[in-house]
PDB file of N, CA and C and ligand atoms in Angstrom:
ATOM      1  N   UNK M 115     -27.018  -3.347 -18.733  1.00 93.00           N
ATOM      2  CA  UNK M 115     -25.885  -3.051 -17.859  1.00 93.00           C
ATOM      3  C   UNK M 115     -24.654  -2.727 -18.687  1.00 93.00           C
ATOM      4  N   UNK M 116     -23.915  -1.937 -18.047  1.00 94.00           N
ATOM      5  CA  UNK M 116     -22.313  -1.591 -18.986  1.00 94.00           C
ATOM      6  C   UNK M 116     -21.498  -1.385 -17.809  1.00 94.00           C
ATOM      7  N   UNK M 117     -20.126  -1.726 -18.099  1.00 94.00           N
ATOM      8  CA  UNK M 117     -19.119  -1.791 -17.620  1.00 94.00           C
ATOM      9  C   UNK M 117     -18.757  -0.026 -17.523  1.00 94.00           C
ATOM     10  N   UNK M 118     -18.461   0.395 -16.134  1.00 94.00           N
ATOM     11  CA  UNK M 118     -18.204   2.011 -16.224  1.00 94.00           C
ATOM     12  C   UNK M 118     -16.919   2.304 -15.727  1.00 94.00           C
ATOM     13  N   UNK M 119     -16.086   1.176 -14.603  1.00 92.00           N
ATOM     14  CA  UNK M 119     -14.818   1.661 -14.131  1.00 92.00           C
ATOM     15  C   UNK M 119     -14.481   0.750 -13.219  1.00 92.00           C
ATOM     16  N   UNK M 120     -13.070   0.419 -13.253  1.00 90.00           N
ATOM     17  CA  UNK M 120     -12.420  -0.581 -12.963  1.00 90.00           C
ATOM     18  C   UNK M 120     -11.881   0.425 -11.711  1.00 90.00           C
ATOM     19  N   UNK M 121     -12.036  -0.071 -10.215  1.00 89.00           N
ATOM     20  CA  UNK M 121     -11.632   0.541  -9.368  1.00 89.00           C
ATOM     21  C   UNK M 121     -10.396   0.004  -8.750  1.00 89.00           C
ATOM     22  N   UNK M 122      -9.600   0.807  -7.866  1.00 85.00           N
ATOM     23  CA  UNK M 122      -8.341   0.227  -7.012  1.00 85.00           C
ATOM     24  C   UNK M 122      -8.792  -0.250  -6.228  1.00 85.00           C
ATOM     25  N   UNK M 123      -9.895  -0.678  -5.333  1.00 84.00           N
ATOM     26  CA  UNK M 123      -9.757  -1.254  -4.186  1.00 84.00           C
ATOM     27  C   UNK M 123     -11.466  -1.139  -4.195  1.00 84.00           C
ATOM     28  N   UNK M 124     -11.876  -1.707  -3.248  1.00 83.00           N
ATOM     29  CA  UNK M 124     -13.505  -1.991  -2.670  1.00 83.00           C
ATOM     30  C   UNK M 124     -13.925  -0.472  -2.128  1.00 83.00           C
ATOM     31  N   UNK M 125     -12.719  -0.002  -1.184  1.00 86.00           N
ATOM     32  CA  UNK M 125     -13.609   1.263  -0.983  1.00 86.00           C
ATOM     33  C   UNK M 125     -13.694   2.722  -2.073  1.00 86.00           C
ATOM     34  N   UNK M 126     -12.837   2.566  -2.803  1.00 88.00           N
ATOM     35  CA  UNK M 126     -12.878   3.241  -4.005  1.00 88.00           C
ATOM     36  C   UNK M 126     -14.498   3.121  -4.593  1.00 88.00           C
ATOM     37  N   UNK M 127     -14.553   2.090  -4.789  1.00 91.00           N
ATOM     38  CA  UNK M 127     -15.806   0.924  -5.586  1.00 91.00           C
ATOM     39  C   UNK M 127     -16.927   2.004  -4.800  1.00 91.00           C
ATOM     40  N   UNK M 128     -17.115   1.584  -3.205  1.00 91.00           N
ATOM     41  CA  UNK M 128     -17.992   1.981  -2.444  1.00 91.00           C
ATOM     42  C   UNK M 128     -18.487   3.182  -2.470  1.00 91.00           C
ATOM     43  N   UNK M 129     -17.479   4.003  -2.920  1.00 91.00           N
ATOM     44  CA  UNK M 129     -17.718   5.755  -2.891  1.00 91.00           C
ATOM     45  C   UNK M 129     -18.457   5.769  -3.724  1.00 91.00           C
ATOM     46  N   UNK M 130     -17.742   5.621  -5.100  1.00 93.00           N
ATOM     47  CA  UNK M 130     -18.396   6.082  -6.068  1.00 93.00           C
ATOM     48  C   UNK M 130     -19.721   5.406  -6.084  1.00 93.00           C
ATOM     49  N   UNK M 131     -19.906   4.214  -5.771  1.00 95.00           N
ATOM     50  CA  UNK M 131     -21.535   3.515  -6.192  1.00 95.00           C
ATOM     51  C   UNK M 131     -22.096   4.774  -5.052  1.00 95.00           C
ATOM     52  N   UNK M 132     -21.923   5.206  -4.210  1.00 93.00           N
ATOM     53  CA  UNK M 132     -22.462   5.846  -3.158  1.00 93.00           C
ATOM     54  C   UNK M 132     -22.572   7.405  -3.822  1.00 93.00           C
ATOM     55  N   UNK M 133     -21.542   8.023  -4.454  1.00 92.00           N
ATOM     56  CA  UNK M 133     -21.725   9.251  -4.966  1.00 92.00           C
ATOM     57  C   UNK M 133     -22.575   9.221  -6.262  1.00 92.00           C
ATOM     58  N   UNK M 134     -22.543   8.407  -7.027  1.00 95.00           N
ATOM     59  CA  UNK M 134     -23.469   8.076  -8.068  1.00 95.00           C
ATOM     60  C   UNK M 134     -24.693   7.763  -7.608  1.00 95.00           C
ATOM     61  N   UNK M 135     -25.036   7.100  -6.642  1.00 95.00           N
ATOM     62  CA  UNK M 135     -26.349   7.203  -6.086  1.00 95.00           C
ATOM     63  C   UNK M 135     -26.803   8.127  -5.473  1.00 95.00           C
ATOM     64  N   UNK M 136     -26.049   8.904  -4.927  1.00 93.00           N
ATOM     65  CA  UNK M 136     -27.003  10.441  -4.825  1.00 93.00           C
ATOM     66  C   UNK M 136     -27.070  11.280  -5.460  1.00 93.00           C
ATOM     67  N   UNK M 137     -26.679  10.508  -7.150  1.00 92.00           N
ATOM     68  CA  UNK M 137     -27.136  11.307  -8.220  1.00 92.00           C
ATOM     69  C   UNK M 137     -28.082  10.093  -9.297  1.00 92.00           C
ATOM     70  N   UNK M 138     -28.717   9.722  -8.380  1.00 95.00           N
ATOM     71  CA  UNK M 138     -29.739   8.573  -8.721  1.00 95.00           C
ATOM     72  C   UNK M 138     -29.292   7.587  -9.728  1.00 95.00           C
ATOM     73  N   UNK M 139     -27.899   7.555 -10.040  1.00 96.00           N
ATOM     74  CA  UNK M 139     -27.610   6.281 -11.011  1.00 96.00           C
ATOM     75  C   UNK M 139     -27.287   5.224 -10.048  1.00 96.00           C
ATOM     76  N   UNK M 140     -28.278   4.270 -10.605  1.00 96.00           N
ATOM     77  CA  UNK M 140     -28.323   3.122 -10.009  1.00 96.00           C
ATOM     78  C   UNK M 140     -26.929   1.830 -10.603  1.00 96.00           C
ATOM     79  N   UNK M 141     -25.759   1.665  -9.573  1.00 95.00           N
ATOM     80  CA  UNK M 141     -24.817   1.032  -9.907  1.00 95.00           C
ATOM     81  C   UNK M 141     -24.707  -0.791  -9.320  1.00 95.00           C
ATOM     82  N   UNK M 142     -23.712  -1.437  -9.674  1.00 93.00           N
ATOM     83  CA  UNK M 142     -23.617  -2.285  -8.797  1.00 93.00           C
ATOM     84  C   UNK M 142     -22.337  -2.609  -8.541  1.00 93.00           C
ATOM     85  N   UNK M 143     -21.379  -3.444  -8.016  1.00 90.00           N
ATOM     86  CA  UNK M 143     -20.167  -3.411  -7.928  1.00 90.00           C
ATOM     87  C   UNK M 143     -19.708  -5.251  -8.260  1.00 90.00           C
ATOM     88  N   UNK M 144     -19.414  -5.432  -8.884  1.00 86.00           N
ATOM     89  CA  UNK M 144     -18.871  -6.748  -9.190  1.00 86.00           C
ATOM     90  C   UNK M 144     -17.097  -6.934  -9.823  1.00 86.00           C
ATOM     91  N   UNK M 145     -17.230  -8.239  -9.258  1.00 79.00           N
ATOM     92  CA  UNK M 145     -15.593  -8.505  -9.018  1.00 79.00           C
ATOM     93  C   UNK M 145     -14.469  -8.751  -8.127  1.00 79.00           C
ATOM     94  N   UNK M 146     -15.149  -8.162  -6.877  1.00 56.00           N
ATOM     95  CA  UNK M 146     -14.745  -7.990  -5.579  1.00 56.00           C
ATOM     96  C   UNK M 146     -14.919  -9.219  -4.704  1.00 56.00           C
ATOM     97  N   UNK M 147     -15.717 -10.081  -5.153  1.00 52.00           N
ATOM     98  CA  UNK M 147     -16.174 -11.187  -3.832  1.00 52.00           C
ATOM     99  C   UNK M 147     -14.821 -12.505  -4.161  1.00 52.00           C
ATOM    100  N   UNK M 148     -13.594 -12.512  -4.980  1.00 50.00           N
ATOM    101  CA  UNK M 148     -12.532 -13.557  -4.629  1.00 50.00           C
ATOM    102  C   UNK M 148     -11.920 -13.071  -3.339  1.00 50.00           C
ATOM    103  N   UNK M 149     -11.468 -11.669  -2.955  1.00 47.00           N
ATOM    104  CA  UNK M 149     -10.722 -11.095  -1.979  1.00 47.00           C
ATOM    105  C   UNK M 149     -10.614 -12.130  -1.018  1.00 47.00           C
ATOM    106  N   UNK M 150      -9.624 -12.222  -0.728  1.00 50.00           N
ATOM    107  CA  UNK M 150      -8.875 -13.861  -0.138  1.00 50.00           C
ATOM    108  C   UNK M 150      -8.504 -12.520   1.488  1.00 50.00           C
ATOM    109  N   UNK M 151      -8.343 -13.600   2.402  1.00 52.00           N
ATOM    110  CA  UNK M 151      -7.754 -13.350   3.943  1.00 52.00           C
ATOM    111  C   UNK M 151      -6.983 -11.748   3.651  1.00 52.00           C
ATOM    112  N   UNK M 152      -6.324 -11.252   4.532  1.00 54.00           N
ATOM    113  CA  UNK M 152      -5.648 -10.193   4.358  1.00 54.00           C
ATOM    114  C   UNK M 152      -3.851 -11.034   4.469  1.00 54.00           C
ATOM    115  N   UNK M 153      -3.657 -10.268   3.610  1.00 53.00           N
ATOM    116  CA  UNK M 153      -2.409 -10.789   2.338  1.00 53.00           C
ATOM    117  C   UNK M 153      -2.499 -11.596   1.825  1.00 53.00           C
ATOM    118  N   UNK M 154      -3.191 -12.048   1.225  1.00 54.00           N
ATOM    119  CA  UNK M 154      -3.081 -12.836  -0.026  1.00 54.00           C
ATOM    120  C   UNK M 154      -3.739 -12.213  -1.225  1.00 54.00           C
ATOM    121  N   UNK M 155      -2.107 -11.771  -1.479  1.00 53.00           N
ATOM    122  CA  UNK M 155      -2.558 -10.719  -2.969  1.00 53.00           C
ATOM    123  C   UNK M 155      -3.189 -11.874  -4.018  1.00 53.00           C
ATOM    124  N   UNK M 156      -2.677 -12.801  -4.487  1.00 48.00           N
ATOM    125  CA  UNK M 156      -3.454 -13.728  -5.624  1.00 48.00           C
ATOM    126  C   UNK M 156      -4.582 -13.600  -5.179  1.00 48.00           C
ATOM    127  N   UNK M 157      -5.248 -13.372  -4.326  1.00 51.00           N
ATOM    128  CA  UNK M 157      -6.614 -13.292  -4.658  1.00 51.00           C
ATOM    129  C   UNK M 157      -7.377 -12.307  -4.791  1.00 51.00           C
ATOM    130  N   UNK M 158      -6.371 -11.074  -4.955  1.00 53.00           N
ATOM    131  CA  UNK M 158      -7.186 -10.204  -4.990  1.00 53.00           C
ATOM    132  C   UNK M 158      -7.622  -9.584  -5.998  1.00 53.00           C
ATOM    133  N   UNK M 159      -8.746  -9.195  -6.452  1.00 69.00           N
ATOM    134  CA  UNK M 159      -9.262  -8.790  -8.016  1.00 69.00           C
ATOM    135  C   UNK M 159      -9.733  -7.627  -8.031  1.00 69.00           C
ATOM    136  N   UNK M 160      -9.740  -6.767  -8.657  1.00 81.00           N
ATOM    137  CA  UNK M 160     -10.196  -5.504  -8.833  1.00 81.00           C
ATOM    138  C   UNK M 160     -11.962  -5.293  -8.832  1.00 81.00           C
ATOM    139  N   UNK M 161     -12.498  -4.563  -7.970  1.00 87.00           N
ATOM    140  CA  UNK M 161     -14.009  -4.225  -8.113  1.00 87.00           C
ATOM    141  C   UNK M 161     -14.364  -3.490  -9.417  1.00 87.00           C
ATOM    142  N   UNK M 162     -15.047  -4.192 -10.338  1.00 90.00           N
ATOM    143  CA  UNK M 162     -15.942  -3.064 -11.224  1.00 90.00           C
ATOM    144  C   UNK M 162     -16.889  -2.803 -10.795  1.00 90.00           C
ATOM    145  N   UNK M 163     -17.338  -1.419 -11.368  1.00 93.00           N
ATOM    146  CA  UNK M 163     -18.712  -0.372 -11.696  1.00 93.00           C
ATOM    147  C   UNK M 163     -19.584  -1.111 -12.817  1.00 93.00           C
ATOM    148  N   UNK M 164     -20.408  -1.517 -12.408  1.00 94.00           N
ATOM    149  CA  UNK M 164     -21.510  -1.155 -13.417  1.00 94.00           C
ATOM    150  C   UNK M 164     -22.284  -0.239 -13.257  1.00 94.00           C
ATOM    151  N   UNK M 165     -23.343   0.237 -14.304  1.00 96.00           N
ATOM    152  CA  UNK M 165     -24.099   0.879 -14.249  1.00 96.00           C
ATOM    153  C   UNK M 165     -25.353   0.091 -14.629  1.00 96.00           C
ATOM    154  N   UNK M 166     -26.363   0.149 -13.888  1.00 96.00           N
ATOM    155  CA  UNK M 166     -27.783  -0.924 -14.369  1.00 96.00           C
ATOM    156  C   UNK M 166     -28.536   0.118 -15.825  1.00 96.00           C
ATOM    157  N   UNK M 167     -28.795   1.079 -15.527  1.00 96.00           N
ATOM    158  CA  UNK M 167     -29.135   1.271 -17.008  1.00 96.00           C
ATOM    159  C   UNK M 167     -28.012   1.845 -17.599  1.00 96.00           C
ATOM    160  N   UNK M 168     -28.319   1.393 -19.350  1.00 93.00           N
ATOM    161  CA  UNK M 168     -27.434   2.040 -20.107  1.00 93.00           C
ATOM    162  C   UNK M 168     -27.442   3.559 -20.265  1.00 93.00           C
ATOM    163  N   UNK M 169     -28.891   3.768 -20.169  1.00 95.00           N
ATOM    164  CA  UNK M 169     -29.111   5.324 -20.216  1.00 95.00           C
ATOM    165  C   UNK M 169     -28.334   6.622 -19.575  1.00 95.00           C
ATOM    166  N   UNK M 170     -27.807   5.819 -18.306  1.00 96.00           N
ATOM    167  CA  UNK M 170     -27.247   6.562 -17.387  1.00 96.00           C
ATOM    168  C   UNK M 170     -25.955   6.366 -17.724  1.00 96.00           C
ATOM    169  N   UNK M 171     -25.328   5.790 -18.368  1.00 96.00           N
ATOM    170  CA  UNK M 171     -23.833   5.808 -18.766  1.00 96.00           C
ATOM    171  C   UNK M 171     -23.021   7.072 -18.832  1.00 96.00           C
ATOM    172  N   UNK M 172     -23.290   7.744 -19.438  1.00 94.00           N
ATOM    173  CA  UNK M 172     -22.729   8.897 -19.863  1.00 94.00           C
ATOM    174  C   UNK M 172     -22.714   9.871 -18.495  1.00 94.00           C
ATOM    175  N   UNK M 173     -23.993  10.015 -18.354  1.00 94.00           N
ATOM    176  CA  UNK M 173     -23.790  11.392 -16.974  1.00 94.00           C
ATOM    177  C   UNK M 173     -23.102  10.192 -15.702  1.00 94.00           C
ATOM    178  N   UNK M 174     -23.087   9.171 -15.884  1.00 95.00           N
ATOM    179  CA  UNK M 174     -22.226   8.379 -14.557  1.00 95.00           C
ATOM    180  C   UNK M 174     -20.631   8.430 -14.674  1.00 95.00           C
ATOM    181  N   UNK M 175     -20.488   8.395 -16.266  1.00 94.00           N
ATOM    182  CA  UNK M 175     -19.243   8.801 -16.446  1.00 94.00           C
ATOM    183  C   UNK M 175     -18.811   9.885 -15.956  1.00 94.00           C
ATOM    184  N   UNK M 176     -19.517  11.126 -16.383  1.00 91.00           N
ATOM    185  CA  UNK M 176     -19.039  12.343 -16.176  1.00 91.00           C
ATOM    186  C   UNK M 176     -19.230  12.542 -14.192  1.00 91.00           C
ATOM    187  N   UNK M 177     -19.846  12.038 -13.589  1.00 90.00           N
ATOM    188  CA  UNK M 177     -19.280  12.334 -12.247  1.00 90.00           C
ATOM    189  C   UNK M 177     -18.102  11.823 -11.988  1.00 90.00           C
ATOM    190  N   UNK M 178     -17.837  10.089 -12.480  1.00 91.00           N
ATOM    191  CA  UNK M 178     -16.387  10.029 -12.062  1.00 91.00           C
ATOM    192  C   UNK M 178     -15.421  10.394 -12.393  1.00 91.00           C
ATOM    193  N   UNK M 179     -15.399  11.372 -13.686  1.00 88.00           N
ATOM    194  CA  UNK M 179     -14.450  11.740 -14.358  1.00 88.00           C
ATOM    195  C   UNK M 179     -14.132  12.804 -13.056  1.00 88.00           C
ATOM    196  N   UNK M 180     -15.110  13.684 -13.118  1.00 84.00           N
ATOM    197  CA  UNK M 180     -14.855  14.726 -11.627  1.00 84.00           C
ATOM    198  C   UNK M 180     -14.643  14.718 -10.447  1.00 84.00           C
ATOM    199  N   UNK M 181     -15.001  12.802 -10.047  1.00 83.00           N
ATOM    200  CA  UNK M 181     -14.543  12.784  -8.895  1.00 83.00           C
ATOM    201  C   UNK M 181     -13.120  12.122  -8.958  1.00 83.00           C
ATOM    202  N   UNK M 182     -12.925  11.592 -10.016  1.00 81.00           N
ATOM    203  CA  UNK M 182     -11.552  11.521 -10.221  1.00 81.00           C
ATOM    204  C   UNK M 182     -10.298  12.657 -10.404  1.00 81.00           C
ATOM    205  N   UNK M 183     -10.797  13.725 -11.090  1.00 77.00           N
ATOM    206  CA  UNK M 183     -10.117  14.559 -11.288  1.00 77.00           C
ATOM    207  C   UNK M 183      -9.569  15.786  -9.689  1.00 77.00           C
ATOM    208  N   UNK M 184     -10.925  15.925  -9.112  1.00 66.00           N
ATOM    209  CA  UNK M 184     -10.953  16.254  -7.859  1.00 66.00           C
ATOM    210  C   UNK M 184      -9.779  15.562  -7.096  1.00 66.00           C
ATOM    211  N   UNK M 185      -9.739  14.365  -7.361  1.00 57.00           N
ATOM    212  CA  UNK M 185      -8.622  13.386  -6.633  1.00 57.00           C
ATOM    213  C   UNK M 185      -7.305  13.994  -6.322  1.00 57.00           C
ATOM    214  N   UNK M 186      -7.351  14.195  -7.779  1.00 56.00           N
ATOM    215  CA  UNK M 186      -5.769  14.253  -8.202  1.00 56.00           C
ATOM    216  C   UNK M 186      -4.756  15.900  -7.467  1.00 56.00           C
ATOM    217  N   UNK M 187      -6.032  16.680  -7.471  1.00 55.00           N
ATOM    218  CA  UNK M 187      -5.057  18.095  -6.639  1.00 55.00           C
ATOM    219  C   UNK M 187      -5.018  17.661  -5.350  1.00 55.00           C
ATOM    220  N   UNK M 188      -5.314  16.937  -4.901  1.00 56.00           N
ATOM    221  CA  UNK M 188      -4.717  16.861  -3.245  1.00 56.00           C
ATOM    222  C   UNK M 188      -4.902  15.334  -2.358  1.00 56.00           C
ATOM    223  N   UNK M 189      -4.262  15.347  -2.106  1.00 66.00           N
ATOM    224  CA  UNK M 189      -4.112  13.622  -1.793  1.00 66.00           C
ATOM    225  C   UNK M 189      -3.530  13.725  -0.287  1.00 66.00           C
ATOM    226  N   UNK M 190      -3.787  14.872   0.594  1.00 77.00           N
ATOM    227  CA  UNK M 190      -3.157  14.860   1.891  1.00 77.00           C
ATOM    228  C   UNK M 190      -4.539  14.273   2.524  1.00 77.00           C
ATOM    229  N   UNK M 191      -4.165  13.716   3.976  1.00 85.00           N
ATOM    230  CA  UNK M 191      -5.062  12.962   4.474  1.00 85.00           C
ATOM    231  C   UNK M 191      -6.292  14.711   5.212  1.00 85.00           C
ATOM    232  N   UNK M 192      -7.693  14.245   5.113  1.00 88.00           N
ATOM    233  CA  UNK M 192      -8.179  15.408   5.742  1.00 88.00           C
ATOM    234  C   UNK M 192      -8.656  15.040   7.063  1.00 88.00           C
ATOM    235  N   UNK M 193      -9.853  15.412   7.431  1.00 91.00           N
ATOM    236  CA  UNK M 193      -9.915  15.228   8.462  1.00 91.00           C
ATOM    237  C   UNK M 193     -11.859  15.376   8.449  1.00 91.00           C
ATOM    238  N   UNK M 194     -12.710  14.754   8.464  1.00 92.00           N
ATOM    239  CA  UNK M 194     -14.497  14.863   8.859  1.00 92.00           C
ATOM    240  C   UNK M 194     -14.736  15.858   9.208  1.00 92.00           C
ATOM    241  N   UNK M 195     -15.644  16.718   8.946  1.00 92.00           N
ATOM    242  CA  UNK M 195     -15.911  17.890  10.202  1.00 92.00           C
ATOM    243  C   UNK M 195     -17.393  16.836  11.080  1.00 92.00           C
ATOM    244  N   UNK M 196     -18.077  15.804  10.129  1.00 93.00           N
ATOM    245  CA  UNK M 196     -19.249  15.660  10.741  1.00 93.00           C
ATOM    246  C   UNK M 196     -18.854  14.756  11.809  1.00 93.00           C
ATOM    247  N   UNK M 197     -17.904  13.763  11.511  1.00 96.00           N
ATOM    248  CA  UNK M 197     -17.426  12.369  12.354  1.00 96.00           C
ATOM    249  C   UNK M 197     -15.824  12.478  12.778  1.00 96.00           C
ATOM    250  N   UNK M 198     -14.641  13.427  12.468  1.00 94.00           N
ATOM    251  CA  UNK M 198     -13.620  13.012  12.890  1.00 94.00           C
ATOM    252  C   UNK M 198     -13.002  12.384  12.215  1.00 94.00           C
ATOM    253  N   UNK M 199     -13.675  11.646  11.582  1.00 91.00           N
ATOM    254  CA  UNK M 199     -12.628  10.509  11.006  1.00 91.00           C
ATOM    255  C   UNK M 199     -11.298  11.305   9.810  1.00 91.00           C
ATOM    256  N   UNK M 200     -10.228  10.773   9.771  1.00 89.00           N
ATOM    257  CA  UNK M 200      -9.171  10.927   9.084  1.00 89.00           C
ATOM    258  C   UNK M 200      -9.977  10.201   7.556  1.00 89.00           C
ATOM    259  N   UNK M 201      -9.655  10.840   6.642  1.00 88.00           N
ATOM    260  CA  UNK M 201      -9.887  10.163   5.134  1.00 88.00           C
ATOM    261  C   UNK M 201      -9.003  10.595   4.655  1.00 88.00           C
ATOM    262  N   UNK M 202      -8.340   9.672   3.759  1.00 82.00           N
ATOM    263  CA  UNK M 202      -7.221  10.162   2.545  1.00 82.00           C
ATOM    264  C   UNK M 202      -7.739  11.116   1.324  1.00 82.00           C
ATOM    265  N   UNK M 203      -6.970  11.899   1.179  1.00 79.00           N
ATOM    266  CA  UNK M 203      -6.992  13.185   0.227  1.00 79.00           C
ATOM    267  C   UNK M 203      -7.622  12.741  -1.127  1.00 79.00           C
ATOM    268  N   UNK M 204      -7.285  11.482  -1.422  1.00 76.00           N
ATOM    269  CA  UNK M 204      -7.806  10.775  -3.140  1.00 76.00           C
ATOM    270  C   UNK M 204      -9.791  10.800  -3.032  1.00 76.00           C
ATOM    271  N   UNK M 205     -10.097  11.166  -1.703  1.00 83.00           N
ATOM    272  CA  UNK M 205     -11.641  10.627  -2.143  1.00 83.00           C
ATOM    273  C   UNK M 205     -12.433  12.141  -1.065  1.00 83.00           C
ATOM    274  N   UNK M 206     -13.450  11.999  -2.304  1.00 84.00           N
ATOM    275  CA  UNK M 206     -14.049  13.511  -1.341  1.00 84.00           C
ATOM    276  C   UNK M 206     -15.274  13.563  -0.475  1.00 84.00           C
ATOM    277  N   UNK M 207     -15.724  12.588  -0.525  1.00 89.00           N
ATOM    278  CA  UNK M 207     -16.368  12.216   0.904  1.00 89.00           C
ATOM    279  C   UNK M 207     -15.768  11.119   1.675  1.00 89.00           C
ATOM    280  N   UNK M 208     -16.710  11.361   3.099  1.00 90.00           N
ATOM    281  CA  UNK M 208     -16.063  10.496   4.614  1.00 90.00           C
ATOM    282  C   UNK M 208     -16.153   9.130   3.917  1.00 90.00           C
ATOM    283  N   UNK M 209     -15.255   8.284   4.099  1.00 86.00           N
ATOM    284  CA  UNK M 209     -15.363   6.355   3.951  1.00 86.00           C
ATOM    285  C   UNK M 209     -16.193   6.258   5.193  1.00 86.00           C
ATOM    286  N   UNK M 210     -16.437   7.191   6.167  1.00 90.00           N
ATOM    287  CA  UNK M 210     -17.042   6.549   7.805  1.00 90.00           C
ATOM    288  C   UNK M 210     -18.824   7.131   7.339  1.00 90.00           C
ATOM    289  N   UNK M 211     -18.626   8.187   7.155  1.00 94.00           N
ATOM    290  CA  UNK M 211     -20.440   8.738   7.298  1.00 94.00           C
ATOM    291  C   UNK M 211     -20.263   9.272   6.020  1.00 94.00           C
ATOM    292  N   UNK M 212     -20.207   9.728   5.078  1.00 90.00           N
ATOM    293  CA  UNK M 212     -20.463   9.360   4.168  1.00 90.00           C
ATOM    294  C   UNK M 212     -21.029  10.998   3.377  1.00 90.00           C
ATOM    295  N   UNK M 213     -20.109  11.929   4.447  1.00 92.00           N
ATOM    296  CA  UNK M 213     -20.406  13.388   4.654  1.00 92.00           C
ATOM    297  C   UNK M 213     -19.103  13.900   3.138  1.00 92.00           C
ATOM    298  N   UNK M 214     -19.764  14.976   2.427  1.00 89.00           N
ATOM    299  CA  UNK M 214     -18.771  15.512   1.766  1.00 89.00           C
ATOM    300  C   UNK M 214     -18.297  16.348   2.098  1.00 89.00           C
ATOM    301  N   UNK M 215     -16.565  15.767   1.600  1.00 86.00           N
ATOM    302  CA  UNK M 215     -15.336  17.015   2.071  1.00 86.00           C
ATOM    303  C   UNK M 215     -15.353  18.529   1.805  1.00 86.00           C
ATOM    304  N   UNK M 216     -14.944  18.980   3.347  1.00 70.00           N
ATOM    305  CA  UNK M 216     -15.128  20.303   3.684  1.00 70.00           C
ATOM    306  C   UNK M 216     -14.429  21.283   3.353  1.00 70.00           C
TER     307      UNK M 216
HETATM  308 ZN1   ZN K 467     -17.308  11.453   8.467  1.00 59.86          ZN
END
């Protein structure tokens, strides 16, 4: 196992283990289970990425580098074509179904 990326938040975490798995790297997410009630920042800890094999390190990197980079030109909220749902501009598939941005 190796440490691949320290995320902002759980659903950050969620994407990517989710976009990395439909590029068959098998991840896990640890770090996340202190998250205390809603507001109580002291408890809140940042989710890491792992990656279960080491092998896959490198090409797991290089998707988040792209899905990070993708991030960064547009950060307006969009909109699902499959579900509706509103998603913020930082992530390129749905947080609801799990459809990539259109
Ligand atoms: Zn959707």
């Amino acid at each position: 196992m190796r440490k691949l990326y320290e995320c902002r938040d759980r659903l950050q975490a969620q994407i990517l283990h989710d976009a990395l798995a439909s590029q068959h790297i098998e991840t896990i997410i640890l770090g996340d289970y202190l998250t205390g009630a809603a507001g109580e920042l002291s408890a809140i800890q940042f989710p890491v990425i792992w990656v279960v094999k080491s092998d896959d390190y490198y090409r797991a990197r290089q998707l988040i580098n792209q899905h990070l980079e993708g991030s960064e030109n547009n950060n307006e909220i969009w909109c699902c074509q499959h579900c509706g749902e509103e998603v913020e501009g930082a992530f390129q598939i749905c947080w609801n179904c799990l459809s990539p941005r259109n």
